[in-house]
Amino acid sequence: MNLQTVHNSQTLNEPALLTGSQIRSLSSVISRICHDEPNLEYIVPDQAARRMVLSSFLQAAIHAGQLYGQVHIGENHDGIAVWIGPEHNLRFRQIMQTTLPEECLERYMKLAESVEVARTNLAVRPHWYLMLLAADASLPDKIIGETLIAPVLSQADSTGTPCYLETFDASRLSLYRNHGFVITGAGRIPDGGPNFWTMARTAFLPSFQDAISLTTVGGCSQSVKSVLTPQG
């Protein structure tokens, strides 16, 4: 699976923003992948209504990624990750400019408030925020990690920036752990909502002993490759 990156940062590769029609097409595919996610089931319990609402909800998430961070997708549109950049300290409800049926708004507000409170308390430094990750069930964790998670972690490591996420899917915990995330908290959305876990990752920085150094061999400078080790 190749990686297509959508971002707005001039310090990264040149942006390749999705058009409106591409966003609509992608959101339609991804809505089928994440139709039964616990948080989305809670917001829109009725399956038929969820099918109608979910595509526009995901379009809002993709737009947010393009405005405030990066969107990573698989070549076959079988996975997506929406990351919010560390320079955008925005609340979840500010990021997600979406409309929902009136009967869903109260549940959405409860969920948004819960994740906002957790993030405010547990991620006090500027950080990359994994707002959305969805992938086809047939995709191995290795592929998900390499295409949807690792590219941003590499950037975070290069700048010493932590990362943060919350997940409503316990089966994803091991995937995130394998990429350096640790559980920092857990909670439950009020009034019968789903459980969720918060996870954070400290940037991996070169240790003092393994920092890049230069040696001279035969009058020429030769780079010595560093080994990255976690700090803190």
mmCIF file of C-alpha atoms in Angstrom:
data_model
loop_
_atom_site.group_PDB
_atom_site.id
_atom_site.type_symbol
_atom_site.label_atom_id
_atom_site.label_comp_id
_atom_site.label_asym_id
_atom_site.label_seq_id
_atom_site.Cartn_x
_atom_site.Cartn_y
_atom_site.Cartn_z
ATOM 1 C CA MET A 1 0.000 0.000 0.000
ATOM 2 C CA ASN A 2 1.427 3.354 -0.985
ATOM 3 C CA LEU A 3 0.871 6.425 1.110
ATOM 4 C CA GLN A 4 -0.798 9.594 -0.045
ATOM 5 C CA THR A 5 -0.164 12.541 2.241
ATOM 6 C CA VAL A 6 -2.357 15.602 2.507
ATOM 7 C CA HIS A 7 -0.993 18.424 4.627
ATOM 8 C CA ASN A 8 -0.590 22.165 4.948
ATOM 9 C CA SER A 9 2.885 22.482 6.388
ATOM 10 C CA GLN A 10 5.515 24.175 4.236
ATOM 11 C CA THR A 11 8.280 22.414 6.168
ATOM 12 C CA LEU A 12 7.121 19.024 4.886
ATOM 13 C CA ASN A 13 6.688 17.863 1.302
ATOM 14 C CA GLU A 14 4.613 19.975 -1.032
ATOM 15 C CA PRO A 15 0.905 19.732 -0.138
ATOM 16 C CA ALA A 16 -1.412 17.605 -2.294
ATOM 17 C CA LEU A 17 -4.821 18.689 -1.082
ATOM 18 C CA LEU A 18 -7.834 16.556 -1.872
ATOM 19 C CA THR A 19 -10.545 18.164 -3.943
ATOM 20 C CA GLY A 20 -14.133 18.305 -2.760
ATOM 21 C CA SER A 21 -15.137 15.367 -4.947
ATOM 22 C CA GLN A 22 -12.180 13.316 -3.701
ATOM 23 C CA ILE A 23 -13.127 14.057 -0.086
ATOM 24 C CA ARG A 24 -16.717 12.976 -0.723
ATOM 25 C CA SER A 25 -15.569 9.772 -2.419
ATOM 26 C CA LEU A 26 -13.078 8.961 0.336
ATOM 27 C CA SER A 27 -15.553 9.673 3.141
ATOM 28 C CA SER A 28 -18.076 7.348 1.525
ATOM 29 C CA VAL A 29 -15.561 4.483 1.550
ATOM 30 C CA ILE A 30 -14.280 5.176 5.070
ATOM 31 C CA SER A 31 -17.817 5.460 6.448
ATOM 32 C CA ARG A 32 -18.344 1.785 5.609
ATOM 33 C CA ILE A 33 -15.089 0.876 7.364
ATOM 34 C CA CYS A 34 -15.868 2.652 10.636
ATOM 35 C CA HIS A 35 -19.654 2.284 10.636
ATOM 36 C CA ASP A 36 -19.647 0.182 13.818
ATOM 37 C CA GLU A 37 -17.042 2.097 15.832
ATOM 38 C CA PRO A 38 -18.293 2.400 19.458
ATOM 39 C CA ASN A 39 -18.113 6.198 19.560
ATOM 40 C CA LEU A 40 -20.086 6.545 16.327
ATOM 41 C CA GLU A 41 -22.645 3.968 17.428
ATOM 42 C CA TYR A 42 -23.132 6.045 20.569
ATOM 43 C CA ILE A 43 -23.572 9.333 18.723
ATOM 44 C CA VAL A 44 -25.977 7.876 16.140
ATOM 45 C CA PRO A 45 -27.488 4.651 17.530
ATOM 46 C CA ASP A 46 -29.811 3.981 14.598
ATOM 47 C CA GLN A 47 -27.908 2.137 11.863
ATOM 48 C CA ALA A 48 -29.860 3.615 8.955
ATOM 49 C CA ALA A 49 -29.429 7.139 10.313
ATOM 50 C CA ARG A 50 -25.733 6.497 10.918
ATOM 51 C CA ARG A 51 -25.224 5.509 7.289
ATOM 52 C CA MET A 52 -26.755 8.817 6.232
ATOM 53 C CA VAL A 53 -24.851 10.979 8.739
ATOM 54 C CA LEU A 54 -21.442 9.341 8.800
ATOM 55 C CA SER A 55 -20.202 10.439 5.390
ATOM 56 C CA SER A 56 -20.726 14.140 6.144
ATOM 57 C CA PHE A 57 -19.202 13.657 9.606
ATOM 58 C CA LEU A 58 -16.062 12.166 8.038
ATOM 59 C CA GLN A 59 -15.926 14.915 5.432
ATOM 60 C CA ALA A 60 -15.720 17.396 8.299
ATOM 61 C CA ALA A 61 -12.863 15.401 9.855
ATOM 62 C CA ILE A 62 -10.932 15.321 6.570
ATOM 63 C CA HIS A 63 -11.444 19.052 6.061
ATOM 64 C CA ALA A 64 -10.122 19.610 9.590
ATOM 65 C CA GLY A 65 -7.022 17.573 8.817
ATOM 66 C CA GLN A 66 -6.334 19.598 5.712
ATOM 67 C CA LEU A 67 -6.829 22.886 7.546
ATOM 68 C CA TYR A 68 -4.977 22.091 10.747
ATOM 69 C CA GLY A 69 -2.624 19.191 10.130
ATOM 70 C CA GLN A 70 -2.221 16.164 7.897
ATOM 71 C CA VAL A 71 -4.357 13.430 6.398
ATOM 72 C CA HIS A 72 -2.754 10.094 5.518
ATOM 73 C CA ILE A 73 -4.632 7.621 3.348
ATOM 74 C CA GLY A 74 -3.906 4.308 1.703
ATOM 75 C CA GLU A 75 -3.683 4.074 -2.063
ATOM 76 C CA ASN A 76 -6.767 1.857 -2.077
ATOM 77 C CA HIS A 77 -8.644 4.116 0.377
ATOM 78 C CA ASP A 78 -8.699 1.270 2.874
ATOM 79 C CA GLY A 79 -7.383 3.353 5.751
ATOM 80 C CA ILE A 80 -7.189 6.931 6.938
ATOM 81 C CA ALA A 81 -5.501 8.882 9.722
ATOM 82 C CA VAL A 82 -6.337 12.510 10.504
ATOM 83 C CA TRP A 83 -3.670 14.287 12.524
ATOM 84 C CA ILE A 84 -3.944 17.795 14.005
ATOM 85 C CA GLY A 85 -0.646 19.659 14.174
ATOM 86 C CA PRO A 86 0.995 20.920 17.373
ATOM 87 C CA GLU A 87 0.580 24.549 16.344
ATOM 88 C CA HIS A 88 -3.230 24.268 16.527
ATOM 89 C CA ASN A 89 -4.361 24.176 20.153
ATOM 90 C CA LEU A 90 -8.046 23.832 19.368
ATOM 91 C CA ARG A 91 -10.870 22.097 21.166
ATOM 92 C CA PHE A 92 -12.456 19.073 19.502
ATOM 93 C CA ARG A 93 -15.645 21.013 18.781
ATOM 94 C CA GLN A 94 -13.641 23.803 17.149
ATOM 95 C CA ILE A 95 -11.847 21.317 14.922
ATOM 96 C CA MET A 96 -14.963 19.384 13.912
ATOM 97 C CA GLN A 97 -17.237 21.858 12.141
ATOM 98 C CA THR A 98 -20.103 19.500 11.457
ATOM 99 C CA THR A 99 -23.867 19.346 11.607
ATOM 100 C CA LEU A 100 -25.801 16.460 13.115
ATOM 101 C CA PRO A 101 -29.493 15.653 13.506
ATOM 102 C CA GLU A 102 -30.979 17.255 16.602
ATOM 103 C CA GLU A 103 -31.551 13.901 18.291
ATOM 104 C CA CYS A 104 -27.791 13.170 18.050
ATOM 105 C CA LEU A 105 -26.467 16.512 19.264
ATOM 106 C CA GLU A 106 -26.734 15.843 22.998
ATOM 107 C CA ARG A 107 -24.744 12.603 22.736
ATOM 108 C CA TYR A 108 -22.185 14.251 20.480
ATOM 109 C CA MET A 109 -21.725 17.110 22.958
ATOM 110 C CA LYS A 110 -21.221 14.675 25.861
ATOM 111 C CA LEU A 111 -18.623 12.727 23.923
ATOM 112 C CA ALA A 112 -16.821 15.854 22.720
ATOM 113 C CA GLU A 113 -16.747 17.338 26.211
ATOM 114 C CA SER A 114 -15.300 14.151 27.703
ATOM 115 C CA VAL A 115 -12.449 13.897 25.208
ATOM 116 C CA GLU A 116 -11.770 17.634 25.425
ATOM 117 C CA VAL A 117 -11.442 17.518 29.216
ATOM 118 C CA ALA A 118 -9.133 14.510 29.042
ATOM 119 C CA ARG A 119 -6.934 16.056 26.379
ATOM 120 C CA THR A 120 -6.731 19.405 28.183
ATOM 121 C CA ASN A 121 -5.638 17.707 31.411
ATOM 122 C CA LEU A 122 -3.302 15.088 29.958
ATOM 123 C CA ALA A 123 -1.686 16.805 26.965
ATOM 124 C CA VAL A 124 -0.566 20.185 28.235
ATOM 125 C CA ARG A 125 2.357 20.648 25.820
ATOM 126 C CA PRO A 126 1.970 21.304 22.070
ATOM 127 C CA HIS A 127 1.480 17.890 20.469
ATOM 128 C CA TRP A 128 0.409 16.001 17.397
ATOM 129 C CA TYR A 129 -3.163 14.821 17.948
ATOM 130 C CA LEU A 130 -4.415 11.688 16.189
ATOM 131 C CA MET A 131 -8.049 12.720 15.911
ATOM 132 C CA LEU A 132 -9.183 9.864 13.663
ATOM 133 C CA LEU A 133 -7.822 6.503 12.605
ATOM 134 C CA ALA A 134 -9.908 4.030 10.627
ATOM 135 C CA ALA A 135 -8.691 1.038 8.659
ATOM 136 C CA ASP A 136 -10.210 -1.958 6.960
ATOM 137 C CA ALA A 137 -10.314 -4.981 9.248
ATOM 138 C CA SER A 138 -8.250 -6.977 6.754
ATOM 139 C CA LEU A 139 -5.263 -4.643 7.013
ATOM 140 C CA PRO A 140 -2.450 -5.957 9.235
ATOM 141 C CA ASP A 141 -1.324 -3.717 12.090
ATOM 142 C CA LYS A 142 2.105 -3.512 10.444
ATOM 143 C CA ILE A 143 0.631 -1.859 7.345
ATOM 144 C CA ILE A 144 -1.583 0.443 9.388
ATOM 145 C CA GLY A 145 1.393 1.527 11.444
ATOM 146 C CA GLU A 146 3.726 2.065 8.508
ATOM 147 C CA THR A 147 1.278 4.023 6.363
ATOM 148 C CA LEU A 148 -1.003 5.889 8.753
ATOM 149 C CA ILE A 149 0.980 6.369 11.967
ATOM 150 C CA ALA A 150 4.733 6.218 11.423
ATOM 151 C CA PRO A 151 5.071 9.175 8.992
ATOM 152 C CA VAL A 152 3.849 11.658 11.596
ATOM 153 C CA LEU A 153 5.788 9.990 14.411
ATOM 154 C CA SER A 154 8.945 10.482 12.361
ATOM 155 C CA GLN A 155 8.205 14.183 12.067
ATOM 156 C CA ALA A 156 7.383 14.395 15.767
ATOM 157 C CA ASP A 157 10.698 12.771 16.645
ATOM 158 C CA SER A 158 12.597 15.192 14.430
ATOM 159 C CA THR A 159 11.224 18.158 16.397
ATOM 160 C CA GLY A 160 10.954 16.562 19.843
ATOM 161 C CA THR A 161 7.150 16.863 19.798
ATOM 162 C CA PRO A 162 4.910 14.489 21.801
ATOM 163 C CA CYS A 163 1.838 12.800 20.316
ATOM 164 C CA TYR A 164 -1.581 12.151 21.831
ATOM 165 C CA LEU A 165 -4.698 10.168 20.974
ATOM 166 C CA GLU A 166 -7.823 8.699 22.435
ATOM 167 C CA THR A 167 -9.353 5.436 21.273
ATOM 168 C CA PHE A 168 -12.715 3.805 21.853
ATOM 169 C CA ASP A 169 -11.463 0.477 20.505
ATOM 170 C CA ALA A 170 -9.569 -1.672 23.017
ATOM 171 C CA SER A 171 -8.238 -3.862 20.200
ATOM 172 C CA ARG A 172 -6.188 -0.897 18.950
ATOM 173 C CA LEU A 173 -4.236 -0.484 22.199
ATOM 174 C CA SER A 174 -1.521 -2.960 21.234
ATOM 175 C CA LEU A 175 -1.043 -1.249 17.856
ATOM 176 C CA TYR A 176 -0.436 2.085 19.532
ATOM 177 C CA ARG A 177 1.797 0.541 22.203
ATOM 178 C CA ASN A 178 3.958 -0.925 19.459
ATOM 179 C CA HIS A 179 4.555 2.636 18.255
ATOM 180 C CA GLY A 180 5.606 3.995 21.615
ATOM 181 C CA PHE A 181 2.281 5.166 23.041
ATOM 182 C CA VAL A 182 1.415 4.476 26.680
ATOM 183 C CA ILE A 183 -1.973 4.659 28.365
ATOM 184 C CA THR A 184 -2.302 7.897 30.341
ATOM 185 C CA GLY A 185 -5.957 7.637 31.345
ATOM 186 C CA ALA A 186 -9.288 5.927 30.795
ATOM 187 C CA GLY A 187 -12.896 6.937 31.108
ATOM 188 C CA ARG A 188 -16.457 6.366 30.025
ATOM 189 C CA ILE A 189 -18.800 8.693 28.189
ATOM 190 C CA PRO A 190 -21.721 9.552 30.530
ATOM 191 C CA ASP A 191 -25.198 8.030 30.298
ATOM 192 C CA GLY A 192 -24.334 4.696 28.802
ATOM 193 C CA GLY A 193 -21.589 5.859 26.465
ATOM 194 C CA PRO A 194 -18.559 3.785 25.452
ATOM 195 C CA ASN A 195 -15.297 3.373 27.302
ATOM 196 C CA PHE A 196 -12.257 5.217 25.994
ATOM 197 C CA TRP A 197 -8.525 5.264 26.632
ATOM 198 C CA THR A 198 -6.097 8.153 26.295
ATOM 199 C CA MET A 199 -2.550 7.496 25.147
ATOM 200 C CA ALA A 200 0.534 9.661 24.787
ATOM 201 C CA ARG A 201 3.930 9.233 23.201
ATOM 202 C CA THR A 202 7.131 11.031 24.100
ATOM 203 C CA ALA A 203 9.340 11.916 21.155
ATOM 204 C CA PHE A 204 12.286 9.612 20.552
ATOM 205 C CA LEU A 205 15.440 11.711 20.546
ATOM 206 C CA PRO A 206 19.123 10.822 20.085
ATOM 207 C CA SER A 207 20.823 10.127 23.369
ATOM 208 C CA PHE A 208 23.959 12.071 24.238
ATOM 209 C CA GLN A 209 26.173 9.033 23.736
ATOM 210 C CA ASP A 210 24.606 8.137 20.376
ATOM 211 C CA ALA A 211 24.330 11.648 18.960
ATOM 212 C CA ILE A 212 25.488 12.118 15.419
ATOM 213 C CA SER A 213 29.196 12.779 15.339
ATOM 214 C CA LEU A 214 31.795 13.354 12.673
ATOM 215 C CA THR A 215 35.023 11.443 12.377
ATOM 216 C CA THR A 216 37.845 12.129 10.002
ATOM 217 C CA VAL A 217 39.103 9.260 7.880
ATOM 218 C CA GLY A 218 41.956 9.935 5.507
ATOM 219 C CA GLY A 219 41.320 13.663 5.669
ATOM 220 C CA CYS A 220 37.586 13.279 4.809
ATOM 221 C CA SER A 221 34.635 13.769 7.154
ATOM 222 C CA GLN A 222 32.513 10.666 7.641
ATOM 223 C CA SER A 223 29.066 10.652 9.254
ATOM 224 C CA VAL A 224 28.419 8.207 12.072
ATOM 225 C CA LYS A 225 24.758 7.132 12.118
ATOM 226 C CA SER A 226 22.971 7.676 15.440
ATOM 227 C CA VAL A 227 20.764 5.215 17.255
ATOM 228 C CA LEU A 228 17.485 6.746 18.421
ATOM 229 C CA THR A 229 16.581 6.031 22.018
ATOM 230 C CA PRO A 230 13.641 7.307 24.065
ATOM 231 C CA GLN A 231 14.240 10.099 26.505
ATOM 232 C CA GLY A 232 12.331 10.828 29.712
#
